[in-house]
PDB file of C-alpha atoms and ligand atoms in Angstrom:
ATOM      1  CA  MET A  12       0.399  -0.085  -0.556  1.00  0.00           C
ATOM      2  CA  GLU A  13       1.405   3.157  -1.235  1.00  0.00           C
ATOM      3  CA  LEU A  14       0.868   6.391   1.928  1.00  0.00           C
ATOM      4  CA  ARG A  15       2.165   9.306  -0.594  1.00  0.00           C
ATOM      5  CA  ASP A  16      -1.360  10.287  -1.641  1.00  0.00           C
ATOM      6  CA  SER A  17      -3.160   8.527   0.393  1.00  0.00           C
ATOM      7  CA  THR A  18      -5.249   9.656   2.874  1.00  0.00           C
ATOM      8  CA  ALA A  19      -4.504   8.020   6.227  1.00  0.00           C
ATOM      9  CA  LEU A  20      -6.781   8.857   9.570  1.00  0.00           C
ATOM     10  CA  VAL A  21      -5.097   8.516  13.531  1.00  0.00           C
ATOM     11  CA  THR A  22      -6.754   8.078  16.301  1.00  0.00           C
ATOM     12  CA  GLY A  23      -5.156   9.666  19.353  1.00  0.00           C
ATOM     13  CA  ALA A  24      -2.737  11.607  17.711  1.00  0.00           C
ATOM     14  CA  ASN A  25      -2.879  13.899  20.459  1.00  0.00           C
ATOM     15  CA  ARG A  26       0.528  12.341  22.058  1.00  0.00           C
ATOM     16  CA  GLY A  27       3.323   9.330  22.351  1.00  0.00           C
ATOM     17  CA  ILE A  28       3.176   7.012  19.261  1.00  0.00           C
ATOM     18  CA  GLY A  29      -0.354   8.932  18.001  1.00  0.00           C
ATOM     19  CA  ARG A  30       1.825  11.656  17.490  1.00  0.00           C
ATOM     20  CA  HIS A  31       4.662   9.820  16.015  1.00  0.00           C
ATOM     21  CA  PHE A  32       2.272   8.243  13.328  1.00  0.00           C
ATOM     22  CA  ALA A  33       0.699  11.646  12.751  1.00  0.00           C
ATOM     23  CA  LEU A  34       4.338  12.943  11.538  1.00  0.00           C
ATOM     24  CA  GLU A  35       5.212  10.749   9.823  1.00  0.00           C
ATOM     25  CA  LEU A  36       2.694   9.784   7.720  1.00  0.00           C
ATOM     26  CA  ILE A  37       2.920  13.659   6.677  1.00  0.00           C
ATOM     27  CA  ARG A  38       6.367  13.391   6.371  1.00  0.00           C
ATOM     28  CA  ARG A  39       5.472  10.352   3.866  1.00  0.00           C
ATOM     29  CA  GLY A  40       3.146  12.796   1.533  1.00  0.00           C
ATOM     30  CA  ALA A  41       0.056  11.442   3.703  1.00  0.00           C
ATOM     31  CA  LYS A  42      -3.009  13.548   3.912  1.00  0.00           C
ATOM     32  CA  VAL A  43      -3.532  13.406   7.839  1.00  0.00           C
ATOM     33  CA  TYR A  44      -7.050  13.873   9.815  1.00  0.00           C
ATOM     34  CA  ALA A  45      -5.532  14.024  13.539  1.00  0.00           C
ATOM     35  CA  THR A  46      -7.456  12.595  16.054  1.00  0.00           C
ATOM     36  CA  ALA A  47      -8.054  12.852  19.785  1.00  0.00           C
ATOM     37  CA  ARG A  48     -10.387  13.405  22.447  1.00  0.00           C
ATOM     38  CA  ARG A  49      -8.800  16.754  23.752  1.00  0.00           C
ATOM     39  CA  PRO A  50      -8.438  18.310  20.361  1.00  0.00           C
ATOM     40  CA  GLU A  51      -6.908  21.653  21.051  1.00  0.00           C
ATOM     41  CA  LEU A  52      -4.103  19.536  22.246  1.00  0.00           C
ATOM     42  CA  VAL A  53      -2.926  18.677  19.134  1.00  0.00           C
ATOM     43  CA  ASP A  54       0.147  20.122  17.475  1.00  0.00           C
ATOM     44  CA  ILE A  55       0.883  19.069  14.552  1.00  0.00           C
ATOM     45  CA  PRO A  56       1.320  21.010  11.026  1.00  0.00           C
ATOM     46  CA  GLY A  57      -0.376  20.146   7.990  1.00  0.00           C
ATOM     47  CA  ALA A  58      -2.796  17.579  10.404  1.00  0.00           C
ATOM     48  CA  HIS A  59      -6.994  18.091   9.477  1.00  0.00           C
ATOM     49  CA  VAL A  60      -7.824  17.790  13.571  1.00  0.00           C
ATOM     50  CA  LEU A  61     -10.973  16.195  14.388  1.00  0.00           C
ATOM     51  CA  ARG A  62     -12.355  15.560  18.274  1.00  0.00           C
ATOM     52  CA  LEU A  63     -12.650  11.957  18.043  1.00  0.00           C
ATOM     53  CA  ASP A  64     -13.807   9.859  21.212  1.00  0.00           C
ATOM     54  CA  ILE A  65     -13.543   5.709  20.408  1.00  0.00           C
ATOM     55  CA  THR A  66     -15.807   4.106  23.305  1.00  0.00           C
ATOM     56  CA  ASP A  67     -19.004   7.009  21.955  1.00  0.00           C
ATOM     57  CA  GLU A  68     -20.108   5.491  18.960  1.00  0.00           C
ATOM     58  CA  ALA A  69     -21.706   8.907  18.521  1.00  0.00           C
ATOM     59  CA  SER A  70     -18.269  10.553  18.462  1.00  0.00           C
ATOM     60  CA  VAL A  71     -17.253   7.571  15.522  1.00  0.00           C
ATOM     61  CA  ALA A  72     -19.692   8.494  13.375  1.00  0.00           C
ATOM     62  CA  ALA A  73     -19.221  12.520  13.552  1.00  0.00           C
ATOM     63  CA  ALA A  74     -15.146  11.523  12.410  1.00  0.00           C
ATOM     64  CA  ALA A  75     -16.394   9.285   9.626  1.00  0.00           C
ATOM     65  CA  ALA A  76     -18.867  12.039   8.289  1.00  0.00           C
ATOM     66  CA  SER A  77     -16.485  14.095   8.815  1.00  0.00           C
ATOM     67  CA  ALA A  78     -13.177  12.112   6.532  1.00  0.00           C
ATOM     68  CA  LEU A  79     -14.596  10.191   3.926  1.00  0.00           C
ATOM     69  CA  ASP A  80     -11.383  10.331   1.694  1.00  0.00           C
ATOM     70  CA  VAL A  81      -9.750   8.059   4.148  1.00  0.00           C
ATOM     71  CA  ASP A  82      -8.853   5.055   2.364  1.00  0.00           C
ATOM     72  CA  VAL A  83      -5.366   4.189   5.956  1.00  0.00           C
ATOM     73  CA  LEU A  84      -7.047   3.744   8.957  1.00  0.00           C
ATOM     74  CA  ILE A  85      -4.448   3.516  12.089  1.00  0.00           C
ATOM     75  CA  ASN A  86      -6.263   2.295  15.477  1.00  0.00           C
ATOM     76  CA  ASN A  87      -3.765   3.672  18.092  1.00  0.00           C
ATOM     77  CA  ALA A  88      -5.773   5.218  20.663  1.00  0.00           C
ATOM     78  CA  ALA A  89      -6.075   2.488  23.693  1.00  0.00           C
ATOM     79  CA  SER A  90      -6.357   2.844  27.809  1.00  0.00           C
ATOM     80  CA  THR A  91      -3.607   1.428  28.307  1.00  0.00           C
ATOM     81  CA  ALA A  92      -4.281   1.002  33.093  1.00  0.00           C
ATOM     82  CA  GLY A  93      -6.284  -1.923  33.146  1.00  0.00           C
ATOM     83  CA  GLY A  94      -4.369  -3.025  36.199  1.00  0.00           C
ATOM     84  CA  ASP A  95      -4.996  -6.646  38.080  1.00  0.00           C
ATOM     85  CA  LEU A  96      -8.248  -8.208  37.068  1.00  0.00           C
ATOM     86  CA  VAL A  97      -8.967 -10.608  40.350  1.00  0.00           C
ATOM     87  CA  THR A  98      -9.054  -6.661  42.671  1.00  0.00           C
ATOM     88  CA  GLY A  99      -8.753  -4.185  40.412  1.00  0.00           C
ATOM     89  CA  ASP A 100     -11.475  -1.829  40.397  1.00  0.00           C
ATOM     90  CA  LEU A 101     -13.673  -3.346  37.482  1.00  0.00           C
ATOM     91  CA  SER A 102     -14.387   0.183  35.730  1.00  0.00           C
ATOM     92  CA  GLY A 103     -10.734   0.077  35.133  1.00  0.00           C
ATOM     93  CA  ILE A 104     -11.261  -2.859  33.343  1.00  0.00           C
ATOM     94  CA  ARG A 105     -13.732  -2.097  31.600  1.00  0.00           C
ATOM     95  CA  GLU A 106     -12.925   1.206  29.994  1.00  0.00           C
ATOM     96  CA  THR A 107      -9.175  -0.616  28.664  1.00  0.00           C
ATOM     97  CA  MET A 108     -11.606  -3.114  27.420  1.00  0.00           C
ATOM     98  CA  ASP A 109     -14.237  -0.231  26.296  1.00  0.00           C
ATOM     99  CA  SER A 110     -11.138   1.627  24.355  1.00  0.00           C
ATOM    100  CA  ASN A 111      -8.705  -1.655  22.843  1.00  0.00           C
ATOM    101  CA  TYR A 112     -11.635  -3.502  21.928  1.00  0.00           C
ATOM    102  CA  TYR A 113     -14.930  -2.142  21.076  1.00  0.00           C
ATOM    103  CA  GLY A 114     -13.285   1.383  20.601  1.00  0.00           C
ATOM    104  CA  THR A 115     -11.453  -0.411  17.713  1.00  0.00           C
ATOM    105  CA  LEU A 116     -14.353  -1.989  17.040  1.00  0.00           C
ATOM    106  CA  HIS A 117     -16.354   0.934  16.350  1.00  0.00           C
ATOM    107  CA  MET A 118     -13.947   2.742  14.172  1.00  0.00           C
ATOM    108  CA  ILE A 119     -13.691  -0.061  11.945  1.00  0.00           C
ATOM    109  CA  ARG A 120     -17.556  -0.202  11.542  1.00  0.00           C
ATOM    110  CA  ALA A 121     -17.799   3.116  11.021  1.00  0.00           C
ATOM    111  CA  PHE A 122     -15.075   3.147   8.081  1.00  0.00           C
ATOM    112  CA  ALA A 123     -15.026  -0.245   6.444  1.00  0.00           C
ATOM    113  CA  PRO A 124     -17.543   1.079   4.271  1.00  0.00           C
ATOM    114  CA  ILE A 125     -15.965   3.863   3.360  1.00  0.00           C
ATOM    115  CA  LEU A 126     -12.428   2.273   2.995  1.00  0.00           C
ATOM    116  CA  ALA A 127     -14.436   0.188   0.545  1.00  0.00           C
ATOM    117  CA  ARG A 128     -15.575   3.485  -1.562  1.00  0.00           C
ATOM    118  CA  ASN A 129     -12.225   4.191  -1.809  1.00  0.00           C
ATOM    119  CA  GLY A 130     -10.464   2.039  -3.201  1.00  0.00           C
ATOM    120  CA  GLY A 131      -9.684  -0.839  -0.017  1.00  0.00           C
ATOM    121  CA  GLY A 132      -7.160   0.538   1.799  1.00  0.00           C
ATOM    122  CA  ALA A 133      -5.232  -0.342   5.372  1.00  0.00           C
ATOM    123  CA  VAL A 134      -6.507  -0.953   9.100  1.00  0.00           C
ATOM    124  CA  LEU A 135      -3.976  -0.905  11.288  1.00  0.00           C
ATOM    125  CA  ASN A 136      -4.405  -2.136  15.047  1.00  0.00           C
ATOM    126  CA  VAL A 137      -1.351  -1.341  17.157  1.00  0.00           C
ATOM    127  CA  LEU A 138      -1.604  -3.928  19.748  1.00  0.00           C
ATOM    128  CA  SER A 139       0.636  -5.066  22.220  1.00  0.00           C
ATOM    129  CA  ALA A 140       3.350  -7.651  22.603  1.00  0.00           C
ATOM    130  CA  VAL A 141       1.000  -8.360  25.943  1.00  0.00           C
ATOM    131  CA  ALA A 142      -1.420  -9.685  23.621  1.00  0.00           C
ATOM    132  CA  TRP A 143       0.383 -13.054  23.657  1.00  0.00           C
ATOM    133  CA  THR A 144       2.001 -12.976  26.910  1.00  0.00           C
ATOM    134  CA  THR A 145       0.556 -11.275  29.778  1.00  0.00           C
ATOM    135  CA  VAL A 146       2.061  -8.927  32.585  1.00  0.00           C
ATOM    136  CA  ALA A 147       2.255  -8.735  36.783  1.00  0.00           C
ATOM    137  CA  GLY A 148       0.133  -5.936  37.936  1.00  0.00           C
ATOM    138  CA  ASN A 149      -1.525  -5.343  34.038  1.00  0.00           C
ATOM    139  CA  ALA A 150      -3.033  -8.121  33.689  1.00  0.00           C
ATOM    140  CA  ALA A 151      -6.637  -6.645  32.220  1.00  0.00           C
ATOM    141  CA  TYR A 152      -4.898  -4.833  29.508  1.00  0.00           C
ATOM    142  CA  GLY A 153      -2.987  -7.966  28.639  1.00  0.00           C
ATOM    143  CA  ALA A 154      -6.377  -9.360  27.812  1.00  0.00           C
ATOM    144  CA  ALA A 155      -7.896  -6.427  25.973  1.00  0.00           C
ATOM    145  CA  LYS A 156      -4.943  -6.414  23.821  1.00  0.00           C
ATOM    146  CA  SER A 157      -5.651 -10.131  23.009  1.00  0.00           C
ATOM    147  CA  ALA A 158      -9.053  -9.594  22.387  1.00  0.00           C
ATOM    148  CA  GLU A 159      -7.943  -6.794  19.680  1.00  0.00           C
ATOM    149  CA  TRP A 160      -5.345  -9.541  18.555  1.00  0.00           C
ATOM    150  CA  GLY A 161      -9.317 -11.482  18.165  1.00  0.00           C
ATOM    151  CA  LEU A 162     -10.355  -9.046  16.440  1.00  0.00           C
ATOM    152  CA  THR A 163      -8.233  -8.499  13.983  1.00  0.00           C
ATOM    153  CA  ASN A 164      -7.959 -11.048  12.810  1.00  0.00           C
ATOM    154  CA  GLY A 165     -11.749 -11.587  12.299  1.00  0.00           C
ATOM    155  CA  VAL A 166     -12.142  -8.562  10.889  1.00  0.00           C
ATOM    156  CA  ARG A 167      -9.109  -9.012   7.962  1.00  0.00           C
ATOM    157  CA  LEU A 168     -11.126 -12.117   6.733  1.00  0.00           C
ATOM    158  CA  GLU A 169     -14.160  -9.808   7.095  1.00  0.00           C
ATOM    159  CA  LEU A 170     -13.118  -7.313   5.107  1.00  0.00           C
ATOM    160  CA  ALA A 171     -11.067  -9.207   2.161  1.00  0.00           C
ATOM    161  CA  GLY A 172     -13.230  -9.830  -0.022  1.00  0.00           C
ATOM    162  CA  GLN A 173     -13.125  -5.551  -0.208  1.00  0.00           C
ATOM    163  CA  GLY A 174      -9.292  -5.256  -0.572  1.00  0.00           C
ATOM    164  CA  THR A 175      -9.036  -3.469   2.929  1.00  0.00           C
ATOM    165  CA  LEU A 176      -5.365  -4.966   4.393  1.00  0.00           C
ATOM    166  CA  VAL A 177      -5.904  -5.133   8.011  1.00  0.00           C
ATOM    167  CA  SER A 178      -2.142  -5.369   9.882  1.00  0.00           C
ATOM    168  CA  ALA A 179      -0.936  -5.802  13.225  1.00  0.00           C
ATOM    169  CA  LEU A 180       1.550  -3.786  15.040  1.00  0.00           C
ATOM    170  CA  VAL A 181       2.927  -5.910  17.888  1.00  0.00           C
ATOM    171  CA  PRO A 182       4.988  -3.160  19.972  1.00  0.00           C
ATOM    172  CA  GLY A 183       6.573  -3.676  22.885  1.00  0.00           C
ATOM    173  CA  VAL A 184       8.123  -1.447  25.487  1.00  0.00           C
ATOM    174  CA  THR A 185       7.845   1.983  23.971  1.00  0.00           C
ATOM    175  CA  ALA A 186       9.506   5.342  25.298  1.00  0.00           C
ATOM    176  CA  THR A 187       6.318   7.434  25.276  1.00  0.00           C
ATOM    177  CA  GLU A 188       5.779   9.389  28.814  1.00  0.00           C
ATOM    178  CA  THR A 189       2.550   6.796  29.787  1.00  0.00           C
ATOM    179  CA  MET A 190       5.505   4.478  29.575  1.00  0.00           C
ATOM    180  CA  ARG A 191       7.495   6.108  31.398  1.00  0.00           C
ATOM    181  CA  ASP A 192       5.793   7.818  34.476  1.00  0.00           C
ATOM    182  CA  TYR A 193       4.231   3.828  34.640  1.00  0.00           C
ATOM    183  CA  ALA A 194       8.459   2.454  34.829  1.00  0.00           C
ATOM    184  CA  LYS A 195       8.778   5.154  37.613  1.00  0.00           C
ATOM    185  CA  VAL A 196       5.300   4.445  39.379  1.00  0.00           C
ATOM    186  CA  ALA A 197       6.764   0.906  39.404  1.00  0.00           C
ATOM    187  CA  GLY A 198      10.315   2.182  40.483  1.00  0.00           C
ATOM    188  CA  LEU A 199      11.631  -0.381  37.511  1.00  0.00           C
ATOM    189  CA  GLN A 200      15.089   1.595  35.807  1.00  0.00           C
ATOM    190  CA  ILE A 201      15.371   2.086  32.256  1.00  0.00           C
ATOM    191  CA  ARG A 202      18.506   0.913  30.644  1.00  0.00           C
ATOM    192  CA  ASP A 203      20.107   2.879  28.072  1.00  0.00           C
ATOM    193  CA  GLY A 204      18.246   1.719  24.465  1.00  0.00           C
ATOM    194  CA  ALA A 205      16.009  -1.061  26.734  1.00  0.00           C
ATOM    195  CA  MET A 206      12.440   0.718  24.771  1.00  0.00           C
ATOM    196  CA  ASN A 207      11.820   1.398  21.369  1.00  0.00           C
ATOM    197  CA  GLU A 208      12.364   4.963  20.604  1.00  0.00           C
ATOM    198  CA  PRO A 209       8.377   5.861  19.110  1.00  0.00           C
ATOM    199  CA  ILE A 210       9.296   6.741  15.667  1.00  0.00           C
ATOM    200  CA  ASP A 211      11.761   4.271  15.272  1.00  0.00           C
ATOM    201  CA  LEU A 212       8.334   2.027  16.324  1.00  0.00           C
ATOM    202  CA  VAL A 213       6.076   3.693  13.656  1.00  0.00           C
ATOM    203  CA  ARG A 214       8.513   3.922  11.163  1.00  0.00           C
ATOM    204  CA  LEU A 215       8.384   0.220  11.527  1.00  0.00           C
ATOM    205  CA  ALA A 216       4.716  -0.100  11.343  1.00  0.00           C
ATOM    206  CA  LEU A 217       4.330   2.268   8.028  1.00  0.00           C
ATOM    207  CA  ASP A 218       7.201   0.132   5.743  1.00  0.00           C
ATOM    208  CA  GLY A 219       5.400  -2.335   6.704  1.00  0.00           C
ATOM    209  CA  LEU A 220       1.706  -1.616   5.994  1.00  0.00           C
ATOM    210  CA  GLU A 221       3.380  -0.202   2.414  1.00  0.00           C
ATOM    211  CA  ALA A 222       4.937  -3.978   2.090  1.00  0.00           C
ATOM    212  CA  GLY A 223       1.435  -5.231   2.686  1.00  0.00           C
ATOM    213  CA  GLU A 224       2.609  -7.232   5.845  1.00  0.00           C
ATOM    214  CA  ILE A 225      -0.304  -8.344   8.312  1.00  0.00           C
ATOM    215  CA  GLU A 226       1.711  -8.848  11.178  1.00  0.00           C
ATOM    216  CA  ILE A 227       4.623  -6.290  12.115  1.00  0.00           C
ATOM    217  CA  LEU A 228       6.929  -7.038  15.141  1.00  0.00           C
ATOM    218  CA  ASP A 229       9.521  -4.889  16.874  1.00  0.00           C
ATOM    219  CA  ARG A 230      11.638  -7.472  18.656  1.00  0.00           C
ATOM    220  CA  PHE A 231       9.790  -7.954  21.627  1.00  0.00           C
ATOM    221  CA  GLY A 232       6.477  -9.229  19.426  1.00  0.00           C
ATOM    222  CA  VAL A 233       8.943 -11.842  17.785  1.00  0.00           C
ATOM    223  CA  GLU A 234      10.262 -13.038  22.165  1.00  0.00           C
ATOM    224  CA  ALA A 235       6.154 -13.040  22.700  1.00  0.00           C
ATOM    225  CA  LYS A 236       5.152 -14.823  19.603  1.00  0.00           C
ATOM    226  CA  ALA A 237       7.982 -17.869  20.329  1.00  0.00           C
ATOM    227  CA  THR A 238       6.314 -18.120  23.294  1.00  0.00           C
ATOM    228  CA  LEU A 239       2.678 -19.251  22.131  1.00  0.00           C
ATOM    229  CA  THR A 240       4.414 -22.654  20.633  1.00  0.00           C
ATOM    230  CA  GLY A 241       5.751 -23.113  24.385  1.00  0.00           C
ATOM    231  CA  PRO A 242       3.112 -22.883  28.317  1.00  0.00           C
ATOM    232  CA  PRO A 243       2.399 -19.351  28.688  1.00  0.00           C
ATOM    233  CA  GLN A 244       4.278 -16.327  30.057  1.00  0.00           C
ATOM    234  CA  ALA A 245       4.018 -13.176  31.315  1.00  0.00           C
ATOM    235  CA  PHE A 246       6.313 -10.785  29.873  1.00  0.00           C
ATOM    236  CA  ASP A 247       8.998 -10.324  32.052  1.00  0.00           C
ATOM    237  CA  LEU A 248       9.509  -5.888  32.049  1.00  0.00           C
ATOM    238  CA  GLU A 249      11.620  -5.834  34.962  1.00  0.00           C
ATOM    239  CA  LYS A 250      14.314  -7.828  32.245  1.00  0.00           C
ATOM    240  CA  ALA A 251      13.452  -6.152  29.102  1.00  0.00           C
ATOM    241  CA  LEU A 252      14.497  -1.920  31.097  1.00  0.00           C
ATOM    242  CA  GLY A 253      16.694  -3.374  33.301  1.00  0.00           C
TER     243      GLY A 253
HETATM  244  N1  NAP B 323       4.126   2.465  25.198  1.00  0.00           N
HETATM  245  C1  NAP B 323       3.989   1.450  24.619  1.00  0.00           C
HETATM  246  O1  NAP B 323       5.680   0.770  25.196  1.00  0.00           O
HETATM  247  C2  NAP B 323       3.036   0.963  24.665  1.00  0.00           C
HETATM  248  C3  NAP B 323       3.787  -0.720  23.599  1.00  0.00           C
HETATM  249  C4  NAP B 323       2.947  -1.332  23.623  1.00  0.00           C
HETATM  250  C5  NAP B 323       1.970  -1.313  22.381  1.00  0.00           C
HETATM  251  N2  NAP B 323       1.177   0.194  22.934  1.00  0.00           N
HETATM  252  C6  NAP B 323       0.163   0.519  22.066  1.00  0.00           C
HETATM  253  O2  NAP B 323       0.736   2.011  21.598  1.00  0.00           O
HETATM  254  C7  NAP B 323      -1.234   2.577  21.748  1.00  0.00           C
HETATM  255  C8  NAP B 323      -0.587   3.967  22.107  1.00  0.00           C
HETATM  256  O3  NAP B 323       0.891   3.953  23.212  1.00  0.00           O
HETATM  257  P1  NAP B 323       1.036   5.044  23.612  1.00  0.00           P
HETATM  258  O4  NAP B 323       1.935   4.908  24.338  1.00  0.00           O
HETATM  259  O5  NAP B 323       0.969   6.023  23.293  1.00  0.00           O
HETATM  260  O6  NAP B 323       0.008   5.677  24.450  1.00  0.00           O
HETATM  261  P2  NAP B 323      -0.597   7.673  25.501  1.00  0.00           P
HETATM  262  O7  NAP B 323       1.157   8.199  24.706  1.00  0.00           O
HETATM  263  O8  NAP B 323      -1.085   6.614  26.860  1.00  0.00           O
HETATM  264  O9  NAP B 323      -1.273   8.011  24.489  1.00  0.00           O
HETATM  265  C9  NAP B 323      -3.141   7.484  24.121  1.00  0.00           C
HETATM  266  C10 NAP B 323      -3.372   7.694  23.117  1.00  0.00           C
HETATM  267  O10 NAP B 323      -4.747   7.161  23.545  1.00  0.00           O
HETATM  268  C11 NAP B 323      -5.422   8.010  23.591  1.00  0.00           C
HETATM  269  N3  NAP B 323      -6.624   7.372  23.943  1.00  0.00           N
HETATM  270  C12 NAP B 323      -7.426   6.782  24.948  1.00  0.00           C
HETATM  271  N4  NAP B 323      -8.445   6.598  25.265  1.00  0.00           N
HETATM  272  C13 NAP B 323      -9.130   6.997  24.398  1.00  0.00           C
HETATM  273  C14 NAP B 323     -10.806   6.780  23.592  1.00  0.00           C
HETATM  274  N5  NAP B 323     -11.214   6.650  24.305  1.00  0.00           N
HETATM  275  N6  NAP B 323     -11.269   7.770  22.399  1.00  0.00           N
HETATM  276  C15 NAP B 323      -9.682   8.909  21.661  1.00  0.00           C
HETATM  277  N7  NAP B 323      -8.868   8.276  22.004  1.00  0.00           N
HETATM  278  C16 NAP B 323      -8.307   7.970  22.982  1.00  0.00           C
HETATM  279  C17 NAP B 323      -5.111   9.232  24.618  1.00  0.00           C
HETATM  280  O11 NAP B 323      -5.881   9.894  24.657  1.00  0.00           O
HETATM  281  P3  NAP B 323      -6.242  10.988  25.953  1.00  0.00           P
HETATM  282  O12 NAP B 323      -4.658  11.513  25.481  1.00  0.00           O
HETATM  283  O13 NAP B 323      -6.984  12.016  25.583  1.00  0.00           O
HETATM  284  O14 NAP B 323      -5.569  10.066  27.100  1.00  0.00           O
HETATM  285  C18 NAP B 323      -3.608   9.191  23.990  1.00  0.00           C
HETATM  286  O15 NAP B 323      -4.403  10.375  23.214  1.00  0.00           O
HETATM  287  C19 NAP B 323      -1.599   1.638  22.381  1.00  0.00           C
HETATM  288  O16 NAP B 323      -2.388   1.532  21.448  1.00  0.00           O
HETATM  289  C20 NAP B 323      -1.076   0.946  23.305  1.00  0.00           C
HETATM  290  O17 NAP B 323      -1.447  -0.200  24.213  1.00  0.00           O
HETATM  291  C21 NAP B 323       2.162   1.194  23.797  1.00  0.00           C
END
């Protein structure tokens, strides 16, 4: 899929990995809708800014009505703090599932007809290596990402007939403010170079999308997928960072 002269929509573009997606897509010659729950926080020269909460169907419908030329959908936005499944706050667990699973599903349902009308295009869902493992202290997030992986595989089948490439980015720890804050609160030391730089991850993802790959893995994703051939394992955050 050629990104030059494509029209991309990025969710959660006000910060973190989503902001880098929007910046790099513009650099590669795409028209970009940079969307956010709080559009006033989007600072991306050249982007078309839209308000969008992916868990709110009316908000998703309004964004779709304003972005009828989209042919690349980047489902990046998500809540990443689900907490513990057994003893954690249930509202946090629900919010994580709502954004990662239902939010991504709302976006795909709203944009699938638009992608079809625009020649098929592509969807990229941002998953996580914890989809294939789990992680102590944030198992609700791992479970939501596992659900999103299943969703991605199902949607790929359903949209194959309209020529839409449905791809999964499966990364590990990436140096966003959210990740650094989490490491600090958890008292984890971060070795230099332990985390992906967001821009490197985004370049890997967009190169993979341009090459038509259906799964795009960084080194953490490769290791996590290999664990699936054996008994379930947890992602060792301390080892990954230290
Ligand atoms: N960083 C990592 O180590 C890492 C590793 C693997 C996978 N990922 C995945 O990569 C993606 C981005 O992560 P990140 O580290 O960049 O996260 P982040 O810095 O915490 O940013 C999350 C983004 O998602 C937005 N968002 C959350 N819920 C939303 C909703 N209901 N509607 C619209 N936007 C919403 C946030 O908006 P607000 O500013 O309004 O909260 C923010 O823009 C996520 O899917 C995450 O699971 C991250």
